[in-house]
Each structure stands twice: as C-alpha cells, then as structure tokens.
Amino acid sequence: MEKLIRPLNIDNFIVTSGYWDKRGTQFHQASDYAVGIGTPLYASNSGFLTNASNSKCGIGGIIVGNDNSPYTTSFCHLQQFDPKVEMDLNNTGVSMVKRGQIVGYTGNSGHSTGPHLHFKVRDKNTGLTIDPETINYKKNYRYEGFNWWSVLLGTFTIYALVHAYKDEKRKTTK
C-alpha cells in the first residue's frame, strides 16, 4: 500500500489554519500551509489528477489515488500547474501523476488571504476527511536548505489571516 508524502519539500513550514478549525458556521477540513509563491507542489499520492479550479479554490486539483493508494488528495490556491500536467489537463481533462512528481506551484489564487497551500486528504473508500497532520508520511525527497521566502511570506500570511478573521468576526457581530 502506497504511503503519502508531504506535498511540500520544506521541513520548516507554518500551518496557518488546521484541520477542523471553525470557519464561520463550517469547519475547515484541511490544512493551510504558509509558503511563498512559486514553491513546488509535489503529488502526495499516485493517481489521476483532475482540474478542480474554480473561483473559490483558484487553481487547484484532485488526485484520486490509484489501486495502490487508499487516499484522494486535493489542493488549492496554486499560481500554476506544471506545464506537462497543464498540457495533459487541457488535452484529456486528466493527468496521470506519480507520487513525488511536481504538479504545480503555490500561489495566491481564488479566495485566498495570502500565499498558501490548502491541502485536503480523504479516505478513497469512505470519502471521510483525514487530518493531514496526523498522517505518517513517507519522505522520499531530501530537503536542500532553509526556505526564507516561505518563512517571511508565511509570517505575512498569518498576519493577514488573523486580521481577515477579526474583520469577518466584526462583520458578523454587528
């Protein structure tokens, strides 16, 4: 059975919004990672990637795991897909991806409060969401240094998220 890998090849990143955080009347069933624009996003599992881009998500996708993967993963707010993935999506509507393959680059698209990656994991059989931070990931790549851009932009993202939350709360209490 294939294990998931982390979607980012960064050892030090910030989770700006965790699994099951309250968002208005709903719960956030994913993790948001503060990263700089253009950070490579890796396929966490092997399978078929479909385009899930829309106005709320921005540029994003869903990877339905192959027979060796019990997971479906999804992500949002990319700057762009990798050119090969983009070409496959444009030609056939799907792209076959392998775990560890670059599928896109992080950004600030859709209804985003700053550069970050929205990452969701589901059990492929039950459809239930799984907290991405509780998964025992298989690490199959090696980190090559500290990404200061991610830290700086992540700090800005946290600041923006806190103030956006306060503004939203202020609107709902008036």
Coordinates of N, CA, C and O in Angstrom, one line a residue:
M1 N 0.8 -1.2 0.0 CA 0.0 0.0 0.0 C 0.9 1.2 0.0 O 1.8 1.4 0.8
E2 N 0.6 2.1 -0.9 CA 1.4 3.4 -1.0 C 1.1 4.3 0.1 O 0.0 4.6 0.4
K3 N 2.2 4.8 0.7 CA 2.1 5.9 1.8 C 2.1 7.2 1.1 O 2.7 7.4 0.1
L4 N 1.5 8.2 1.7 CA 1.5 9.6 1.2 C 2.9 10.2 1.6 O 3.5 9.8 2.6
I5 N 3.3 11.2 0.7 CA 4.4 12.0 1.1 C 3.8 13.4 1.3 O 2.7 13.7 0.8
R6 N 4.6 14.3 2.0 CA 4.1 15.6 2.1 C 4.1 16.3 0.8 O 4.9 16.1 -0.1
P7 N 3.1 17.2 0.6 CA 3.0 17.9 -0.7 C 4.1 19.0 -0.9 O 4.3 19.5 -2.0
L8 N 4.8 19.4 0.2 CA 5.9 20.4 0.1 C 7.2 19.8 0.5 O 7.3 19.1 1.5
N9 N 8.3 20.1 -0.2 CA 9.6 19.7 0.2 C 10.3 20.7 1.1 O 11.3 21.3 0.7
I10 N 9.6 21.0 2.2 CA 10.1 22.0 3.1 C 10.0 21.4 4.5 O 8.9 21.0 4.9
D11 N 11.1 21.4 5.2 CA 11.0 20.9 6.6 C 10.3 21.9 7.6 O 9.7 21.5 8.5
N12 N 10.5 23.2 7.3 CA 10.0 24.2 8.3 C 9.0 25.0 7.6 O 9.3 25.9 6.9
F13 N 7.7 24.7 7.8 CA 6.6 25.5 7.3 C 5.6 25.7 8.4 O 5.7 25.0 9.4
I14 N 4.7 26.6 8.2 CA 3.8 27.0 9.2 C 2.4 26.6 8.8 O 2.0 26.8 7.6
V15 N 1.7 25.9 9.7 CA 0.3 25.5 9.4 C -0.5 26.7 9.9 O -0.6 27.0 11.1
T16 N -1.1 27.5 9.0 CA -1.8 28.7 9.4 C -3.3 28.4 9.7 O -3.9 29.2 10.4
S17 N -3.8 27.4 9.2 CA -5.2 27.0 9.6 C -5.2 25.5 9.6 O -4.9 24.9 8.6
G18 N -5.6 24.9 10.7 CA -5.5 23.5 10.8 C -6.8 22.8 10.5 O -7.9 23.4 10.3
Y19 N -6.8 21.5 10.6 CA -7.9 20.6 10.3 C -8.9 20.9 11.4 O -8.6 20.9 12.6
W20 N -10.2 21.1 11.0 CA -11.3 21.3 11.9 C -11.3 22.6 12.6 O -12.1 22.8 13.6
D21 N -10.6 23.6 12.1 CA -10.7 25.0 12.6 C -12.1 25.5 12.2 O -12.5 25.2 11.1
K22 N -12.7 26.3 13.1 CA -14.0 26.8 12.8 C -13.9 28.0 11.8 O -13.1 28.8 12.0
R23 N -14.7 27.9 10.7 CA -14.7 29.0 9.7 C -16.2 29.4 9.6 O -16.9 28.8 8.8
G24 N -16.5 30.5 10.3 CA -17.9 30.9 10.3 C -18.8 29.8 10.9 O -18.7 29.4 12.0
T25 N -19.7 29.2 10.1 CA -20.6 28.2 10.5 C -20.1 26.8 10.1 O -20.7 25.8 10.4
Q26 N -19.0 26.7 9.4 CA -18.4 25.4 8.9 C -17.1 25.2 9.5 O -16.4 26.1 10.1
F27 N -16.6 23.9 9.4 CA -15.3 23.6 9.8 C -14.3 23.4 8.7 O -14.8 22.9 7.6
H28 N -13.1 23.7 8.8 CA -12.1 23.6 7.8 C -11.5 22.2 7.9 O -10.9 21.8 8.8
Q29 N -11.8 21.4 6.9 CA -11.4 20.0 6.9 C -10.1 19.8 6.0 O -10.0 18.9 5.2
A30 N -9.2 20.7 6.2 CA -7.9 20.6 5.5 C -6.9 21.4 6.3 O -7.2 21.9 7.4
S31 N -5.6 21.4 5.8 CA -4.6 22.2 6.5 C -4.1 23.2 5.5 O -4.1 23.0 4.3
D32 N -3.9 24.4 6.0 CA -3.3 25.5 5.1 C -1.9 25.7 5.6 O -1.6 25.9 6.7
Y33 N -1.0 25.7 4.6 CA 0.5 25.8 4.8 C 0.9 27.2 4.2 O 0.8 27.4 3.0
A34 N 1.5 28.0 5.1 CA 2.0 29.3 4.6 C 3.3 29.0 3.9 O 4.3 28.5 4.4
V35 N 3.3 29.3 2.6 CA 4.5 29.2 1.7 C 4.6 30.3 0.7 O 3.6 31.0 0.5
G36 N 5.8 30.5 0.2 CA 6.0 31.6 -0.8 C 5.4 31.2 -2.1 O 5.2 30.0 -2.4
I37 N 5.1 32.2 -2.9 CA 4.6 32.0 -4.2 C 5.7 31.3 -5.1 O 6.8 31.7 -5.0
G38 N 5.3 30.3 -5.8 CA 6.2 29.5 -6.7 C 6.9 28.3 -6.0 O 7.7 27.7 -6.6
T39 N 6.5 28.0 -4.8 CA 7.0 26.8 -4.1 C 6.5 25.6 -4.8 O 5.3 25.5 -5.0
P40 N 7.4 24.6 -5.2 CA 6.9 23.4 -5.9 C 5.9 22.6 -5.0 O 6.2 22.4 -3.8
L41 N 4.8 22.1 -5.6 CA 3.9 21.3 -5.0 C 4.1 19.9 -5.6 O 4.0 19.7 -6.8
Y42 N 4.3 18.9 -4.7 CA 4.5 17.5 -5.2 C 3.2 16.7 -5.0 O 2.5 16.9 -4.0
A43 N 3.0 15.7 -5.9 CA 1.9 14.8 -5.7 C 2.1 14.0 -4.5 O 3.2 13.3 -4.4
S44 N 1.2 14.0 -3.6 CA 1.3 13.2 -2.3 C 1.1 11.7 -2.6 O 1.5 10.9 -1.8
N45 N 0.3 11.4 -3.6 CA 0.0 10.0 -4.0 C 0.0 9.9 -5.5 O -0.1 10.9 -6.2
S46 N 0.0 8.7 -5.9 CA 0.0 8.4 -7.4 C -1.5 8.2 -7.8 O -2.3 7.6 -7.0
G47 N -1.9 8.7 -8.9 CA -3.2 8.5 -9.4 C -3.6 9.5 -10.5 O -2.7 10.1 -11.2
F48 N -4.9 9.7 -10.7 CA -5.4 10.6 -11.7 C -5.7 12.0 -11.2 O -6.5 12.1 -10.2
L49 N -5.0 13.0 -11.7 CA -5.2 14.3 -11.3 C -6.3 15.0 -12.2 O -6.2 14.9 -13.4
T50 N -7.3 15.5 -11.6 CA -8.3 16.3 -12.3 C -8.3 17.7 -11.9 O -7.9 18.1 -10.8
N51 N -8.6 18.6 -12.8 CA -8.6 20.0 -12.5 C -9.8 20.4 -11.7 O -10.9 20.1 -12.0
A52 N -9.5 21.0 -10.5 CA -10.6 21.5 -9.6 C -10.6 23.0 -9.5 O -11.1 23.5 -8.5
S53 N -10.1 23.7 -10.5 CA -10.0 25.1 -10.4 C -11.4 25.7 -10.4 O -12.2 25.4 -11.2
N54 N -11.6 26.7 -9.6 CA -12.8 27.5 -9.6 C -12.6 28.8 -8.9 O -11.5 29.0 -8.3
S55 N -13.6 29.7 -8.8 CA -13.3 31.0 -8.2 C -12.9 31.0 -6.8 O -12.1 31.8 -6.3
K56 N -13.5 30.0 -6.0 CA -13.1 30.0 -4.6 C -11.8 29.3 -4.3 O -11.0 29.8 -3.6
C57 N -11.5 28.3 -5.0 CA -10.3 27.5 -4.9 C -9.1 28.1 -5.6 O -8.0 28.0 -5.2
G58 N -9.4 28.9 -6.6 CA -8.4 29.3 -7.5 C -7.9 28.2 -8.4 O -8.7 27.3 -8.8
I59 N -6.6 28.1 -8.6 CA -6.1 27.0 -9.4 C -5.8 25.8 -8.4 O -5.1 26.0 -7.4
G60 N -6.5 24.7 -8.7 CA -6.3 23.5 -7.8 C -6.7 22.3 -8.5 O -7.1 22.2 -9.7
G61 N -6.5 21.2 -7.8 CA -6.7 19.9 -8.4 C -7.1 18.8 -7.3 O -6.9 19.0 -6.1
I62 N -7.5 17.7 -7.8 CA -7.8 16.5 -7.0 C -7.1 15.3 -7.6 O -7.2 15.1 -8.8
I63 N -6.4 14.6 -6.7 CA -5.7 13.4 -7.2 C -6.4 12.2 -6.6 O -6.4 12.0 -5.3
V64 N -7.1 11.4 -7.4 CA -7.8 10.2 -6.9 C -6.7 9.1 -7.0 O -6.2 8.8 -8.1
G65 N -6.4 8.5 -5.9 CA -5.3 7.5 -5.8 C -5.6 6.3 -6.7 O -6.7 5.9 -6.9
N66 N -4.5 5.7 -7.2 CA -4.6 4.5 -8.0 C -4.9 3.3 -7.1 O -5.1 3.5 -5.9
D67 N -4.8 2.1 -7.6 CA -5.1 0.9 -6.8 C -4.2 0.7 -5.6 O -4.6 0.1 -4.6
N68 N -3.0 1.3 -5.6 CA -2.1 1.2 -4.5 C -2.2 2.3 -3.4 O -1.6 2.2 -2.4
S69 N -3.1 3.2 -3.7 CA -3.3 4.4 -2.8 C -4.7 4.4 -2.2 O -5.6 4.5 -3.0
P70 N -4.9 4.4 -0.9 CA -6.2 4.4 -0.3 C -6.7 5.9 -0.2 O -7.7 6.1 0.5
Y71 N -6.0 6.9 -0.7 CA -6.3 8.3 -0.5 C -6.7 9.0 -1.8 O -6.3 8.7 -2.9
T72 N -7.5 10.1 -1.5 CA -7.8 11.1 -2.5 C -7.2 12.4 -1.9 O -7.6 12.7 -0.7
T73 N -6.4 13.1 -2.6 CA -5.8 14.3 -2.0 C -6.3 15.5 -2.9 O -6.6 15.3 -4.1
S74 N -6.4 16.7 -2.3 CA -6.8 17.8 -3.1 C -6.0 19.1 -2.6 O -5.6 19.1 -1.5
F75 N -5.9 20.0 -3.5 CA -5.1 21.2 -3.1 C -5.7 22.4 -3.9 O -6.3 22.3 -4.9
C76 N -5.5 23.6 -3.3 CA -6.0 24.9 -3.9 C -5.0 26.0 -3.7 O -4.0 25.9 -3.0
H77 N -5.3 27.1 -4.4 CA -4.6 28.4 -4.4 C -3.2 28.3 -5.1 O -2.3 29.1 -4.7
L78 N -3.1 27.5 -6.1 CA -1.8 27.5 -6.9 C -1.6 28.7 -7.8 O -2.6 29.4 -8.1
Q79 N -0.4 29.0 -8.1 CA -0.1 30.0 -9.1 C -0.3 29.4 -10.5 O -0.8 30.1 -11.4
Q80 N 0.1 28.2 -10.6 CA 0.0 27.5 -11.9 C 0.3 26.0 -11.8 O 0.9 25.6 -10.8
F81 N -0.2 25.2 -12.7 CA 0.1 23.8 -12.8 C 1.5 23.7 -13.5 O 1.9 24.6 -14.2
D82 N 2.2 22.6 -13.3 CA 3.4 22.3 -14.0 C 3.0 22.2 -15.5 O 1.9 21.7 -15.8
P83 N 3.9 22.6 -16.4 CA 3.5 22.7 -17.8 C 3.0 21.3 -18.4 O 2.1 21.2 -19.2
K84 N 3.7 20.2 -18.0 CA 3.3 18.9 -18.5 C 1.9 18.5 -18.0 O 1.0 18.0 -18.7
V85 N 1.6 18.8 -16.7 CA 0.3 18.5 -16.1 C -0.7 19.4 -16.8 O -1.8 18.9 -17.2
E86 N -0.4 20.6 -17.0 CA -1.3 21.6 -17.7 C -1.7 21.1 -19.1 O -2.9 21.1 -19.5
M87 N -0.7 20.6 -19.8 CA -0.9 20.1 -21.2 C -1.9 18.9 -21.2 O -2.8 18.8 -21.9
D88 N -1.6 18.0 -20.2 CA -2.5 16.8 -20.1 C -3.9 17.2 -19.8 O -4.9 16.7 -20.3
L89 N -4.1 18.1 -18.8 CA -5.4 18.6 -18.4 C -6.1 19.3 -19.6 O -7.3 19.1 -19.7
N90 N -5.4 20.1 -20.3 CA -6.0 20.7 -21.5 C -6.4 19.7 -22.6 O -7.4 19.9 -23.2
N91 N -5.6 18.7 -22.8 CA -5.9 17.7 -23.9 C -6.9 16.7 -23.5 O -7.7 16.3 -24.3
T92 N -6.8 16.1 -22.3 CA -7.6 15.0 -22.0 C -8.5 15.2 -20.7 O -9.4 14.4 -20.4
G93 N -8.3 16.3 -20.0 CA -9.1 16.6 -18.8 C -8.5 15.9 -17.5 O -9.0 16.2 -16.4
V94 N -7.5 15.0 -17.7 CA -6.9 14.4 -16.5 C -5.4 14.3 -16.8 O -4.9 14.4 -17.9
S95 N -4.6 14.1 -15.7 CA -3.2 13.9 -15.9 C -2.8 12.8 -14.9 O -3.1 12.8 -13.7
M96 N -2.2 11.7 -15.4 CA -1.7 10.6 -14.6 C -0.4 11.1 -13.9 O 0.5 11.5 -14.6
V97 N -0.4 11.2 -12.5 CA 0.7 11.6 -11.8 C 1.3 10.5 -10.9 O 0.6 9.7 -10.5
K98 N 2.6 10.7 -10.6 CA 3.2 9.7 -9.7 C 3.6 10.4 -8.4 O 3.9 11.6 -8.5
R99 N 3.5 9.7 -7.3 CA 3.9 10.3 -6.0 C 5.3 10.9 -6.1 O 6.2 10.3 -6.7
G100 N 5.4 12.2 -5.7 CA 6.7 12.9 -5.7 C 6.9 13.7 -7.0 O 7.9 14.5 -7.0
Q101 N 6.0 13.6 -7.9 CA 6.1 14.4 -9.2 C 5.6 15.8 -8.9 O 4.7 16.0 -8.2
I102 N 6.3 16.8 -9.4 CA 5.8 18.2 -9.3 C 4.6 18.4 -10.1 O 4.6 18.1 -11.3
V103 N 3.5 18.8 -9.5 CA 2.2 19.0 -10.2 C 1.9 20.5 -10.4 O 1.0 20.8 -11.2
G104 N 2.5 21.4 -9.6 CA 2.2 22.8 -9.7 C 3.1 23.6 -8.8 O 4.0 23.1 -8.2
Y105 N 2.7 24.9 -8.7 CA 3.5 25.8 -7.9 C 2.5 26.7 -7.1 O 1.5 27.2 -7.6
T106 N 2.8 26.9 -5.8 CA 1.9 27.5 -4.9 C 1.8 29.0 -5.3 O 2.6 29.6 -6.0
G107 N 0.6 29.5 -4.9 CA 0.3 30.9 -5.2 C -0.7 31.5 -4.3 O -0.7 31.2 -3.1
N108 N -1.5 32.4 -4.8 CA -2.5 33.2 -4.1 C -3.8 33.3 -4.8 O -4.4 34.3 -4.8
S109 N -4.1 32.3 -5.6 CA -5.3 32.4 -6.5 C -6.6 32.0 -5.7 O -6.6 31.5 -4.6
G110 N -7.7 32.4 -6.3 CA -9.0 32.2 -5.6 C -9.3 33.1 -4.5 O -8.7 34.1 -4.4
H111 N -10.1 32.7 -3.6 CA -10.4 33.4 -2.4 C -9.4 33.1 -1.3 O -9.6 32.4 -0.3
S112 N -8.2 33.7 -1.5 CA -7.1 33.4 -0.6 C -6.7 34.7 0.2 O -6.9 35.8 -0.3
T113 N -6.2 34.5 1.4 CA -5.9 35.6 2.2 C -4.4 35.9 2.2 O -3.9 36.6 3.0
G114 N -3.7 35.2 1.3 CA -2.2 35.4 1.2 C -1.7 34.1 0.6 O -2.4 33.1 0.5
P115 N -0.4 34.1 0.2 CA 0.2 32.9 -0.4 C 0.1 31.7 0.6 O 0.7 31.8 1.7
H116 N -0.5 30.6 0.2 CA -0.5 29.4 1.0 C -1.0 28.3 0.2 O -1.5 28.4 -0.9
L117 N -0.8 27.1 0.7 CA -1.4 25.9 0.1 C -2.5 25.3 0.9 O -2.3 25.1 2.1
H118 N -3.6 25.1 0.4 CA -4.8 24.4 1.0 C -4.6 22.9 0.6 O -4.7 22.6 -0.6
F119 N -4.5 22.0 1.6 CA -4.3 20.6 1.3 C -5.3 19.8 2.1 O -5.4 19.9 3.3
K120 N -6.0 18.9 1.4 CA -7.0 18.1 2.0 C -6.8 16.6 1.6 O -6.3 16.3 0.5
V121 N -7.0 15.7 2.6 CA -6.9 14.3 2.4 C -8.2 13.6 2.7 O -8.8 13.9 3.7
R122 N -8.6 12.7 1.9 CA -9.8 11.9 2.1 C -9.5 10.4 2.0 O -8.6 10.0 1.2
D123 N -10.2 9.6 2.7 CA -10.1 8.1 2.6 C -10.9 7.8 1.3 O -12.1 8.2 1.1
K124 N -10.2 7.2 0.3 CA -10.8 7.0 -1.0 C -12.1 6.1 -0.9 O -13.0 6.3 -1.7
N125 N -12.1 5.2 0.0 CA -13.3 4.3 0.1 C -14.5 4.8 0.8 O -15.6 4.6 0.4
T126 N -14.2 5.6 1.9 CA -15.3 6.1 2.7 C -15.7 7.5 2.4 O -16.8 8.0 2.7
G127 N -14.7 8.3 1.8 CA -15.0 9.7 1.5 C -14.7 10.6 2.7 O -14.9 11.8 2.6
L128 N -14.4 10.0 3.9 CA -14.2 10.8 5.1 C -12.9 11.6 5.0 O -11.9 11.0 4.5
T129 N -12.9 12.8 5.5 CA -11.6 13.6 5.5 C -10.7 13.1 6.6 O -11.2 12.6 7.7
I130 N -9.4 13.2 6.4 CA -8.4 12.9 7.4 C -7.5 14.1 7.7 O -7.2 14.8 6.7
D131 N -7.2 14.3 8.9 CA -6.3 15.4 9.3 C -5.0 15.2 8.7 O -4.3 14.2 9.0
P132 N -4.5 16.0 7.7 CA -3.2 15.8 7.1 C -2.0 15.8 8.1 O -1.0 15.2 7.8
E133 N -2.2 16.4 9.2 CA -1.1 16.5 10.2 C -1.0 15.2 11.0 O -0.1 15.0 11.8
T134 N -2.0 14.3 10.9 CA -1.9 13.0 11.7 C -1.4 11.9 10.8 O -1.2 10.8 11.3
I135 N -1.1 12.1 9.6 CA -0.6 11.1 8.7 C 0.9 10.8 8.9 O 1.7 11.8 9.0
N136 N 1.3 9.6 8.9 CA 2.7 9.2 9.0 C 3.2 9.2 7.5 O 3.1 8.2 6.9
Y137 N 3.8 10.3 7.1 CA 4.2 10.5 5.7 C 5.5 9.7 5.4 O 6.4 9.6 6.3
K138 N 5.6 9.1 4.2 CA 6.9 8.6 3.8 C 7.6 9.7 3.1 O 7.1 10.4 2.2
K139 N 8.8 10.0 3.6 CA 9.6 11.1 3.0 C 10.5 10.5 1.9 O 11.4 9.7 2.2
N140 N 10.3 10.9 0.7 CA 11.1 10.3 -0.4 C 11.9 11.4 -1.1 O 12.4 11.1 -2.2
Y141 N 12.1 12.5 -0.5 CA 12.9 13.5 -1.1 C 13.7 14.2 0.0 O 13.4 14.1 1.2
R142 N 14.8 14.8 -0.3 CA 15.7 15.4 0.7 C 15.6 16.9 0.6 O 15.7 17.5 -0.4
Y143 N 15.5 17.5 1.8 CA 15.4 19.0 1.8 C 16.8 19.5 1.6 O 17.8 19.0 2.2
E144 N 16.9 20.6 0.8 CA 18.2 21.1 0.4 C 18.4 22.6 1.0 O 18.9 23.4 0.3
G145 N 18.0 22.9 2.2 CA 18.3 24.2 2.8 C 17.0 24.8 3.3 O 15.9 24.3 3.2
F146 N 17.1 26.0 3.9 CA 16.0 26.6 4.5 C 15.4 27.6 3.6 O 16.1 28.4 2.9
N147 N 14.1 27.6 3.5 CA 13.4 28.5 2.5 C 12.9 29.8 3.3 O 11.8 29.8 3.9
W148 N 13.8 30.8 3.3 CA 13.5 32.0 4.0 C 12.3 32.7 3.4 O 11.5 33.4 4.1
W149 N 12.1 32.6 2.1 CA 10.9 33.3 1.5 C 9.6 32.7 2.1 O 8.6 33.4 2.3
S150 N 9.6 31.4 2.3 CA 8.4 30.8 2.9 C 8.1 31.3 4.3 O 7.0 31.5 4.7
V151 N 9.2 31.5 5.0 CA 9.0 32.0 6.4 C 8.5 33.4 6.4 O 7.6 33.8 7.1
L152 N 9.2 34.3 5.6 CA 8.8 35.7 5.5 C 7.3 35.8 5.0 O 6.5 36.5 5.6
L153 N 7.0 35.1 3.9 CA 5.7 35.2 3.4 C 4.7 34.5 4.3 O 3.5 34.9 4.4
G154 N 5.1 33.5 4.9 CA 4.2 32.8 5.9 C 3.9 33.7 7.0 O 2.7 33.7 7.5
T155 N 4.8 34.4 7.5 CA 4.6 35.4 8.6 C 3.5 36.4 8.2 O 2.6 36.7 8.9
F156 N 3.7 36.9 6.9 CA 2.7 37.9 6.4 C 1.4 37.2 6.3 O 0.3 37.8 6.6
T157 N 1.3 36.0 5.8 CA 0.1 35.2 5.7 C -0.7 35.1 7.0 O -1.9 35.3 7.1
I158 N 0.1 34.8 8.0 CA -0.5 34.6 9.4 C -1.1 36.0 9.8 O -2.3 36.1 10.3
Y159 N -0.4 37.1 9.6 CA -0.8 38.4 9.9 C -2.1 38.7 9.2 O -3.1 39.1 9.7
A160 N -2.1 38.4 7.9 CA -3.3 38.7 7.0 C -4.5 37.8 7.5 O -5.6 38.3 7.5
L161 N -4.3 36.5 7.8 CA -5.3 35.6 8.2 C -6.0 36.1 9.5 O -7.2 36.1 9.7
V162 N -5.1 36.5 10.4 CA -5.6 37.0 11.7 C -6.5 38.2 11.5 O -7.6 38.3 12.1
H163 N -6.0 39.1 10.7 CA -6.8 40.4 10.5 C -8.1 40.1 9.7 O -9.1 40.7 10.0
A164 N -8.0 39.2 8.7 CA -9.2 38.9 8.0 C -10.2 38.2 8.9 O -11.4 38.5 8.8
Y165 N -9.8 37.3 9.8 CA -10.7 36.7 10.7 C -11.3 37.7 11.6 O -12.5 37.7 11.9
K166 N -10.5 38.7 12.1 CA -11.1 39.7 13.0 C -12.1 40.6 12.3 O -13.1 40.9 12.8
D167 N -11.8 40.9 11.0 CA -12.7 41.7 10.2 C -14.0 41.0 10.0 O -15.1 41.5 10.1
E168 N -13.9 39.7 9.7 CA -15.1 38.8 9.4 C -15.9 38.7 10.7 O -17.1 38.8 10.6
K169 N -15.3 38.5 11.8 CA -16.0 38.4 13.1 C -16.7 39.7 13.4 O -17.8 39.7 13.9
R170 N -16.0 40.8 13.1 CA -16.6 42.1 13.4 C -17.9 42.3 12.5 O -18.9 42.9 13.0
K171 N -17.9 41.9 11.3 CA -19.0 42.0 10.4 C -20.2 41.2 10.9 O -21.3 41.6 10.8
T172 N -19.9 40.0 11.4 CA -21.0 39.1 11.8 C -21.6 39.5 13.2 O -22.7 39.1 13.5
T173 N -20.9 40.3 14.0 CA -21.4 40.6 15.3 C -22.1 42.0 15.3 O -22.7 42.4 16.2
K174 N -22.1 42.7 14.1 CA -22.8 44.0 14.0 C -24.2 43.8 13.8 O -24.7 42.9 13.3

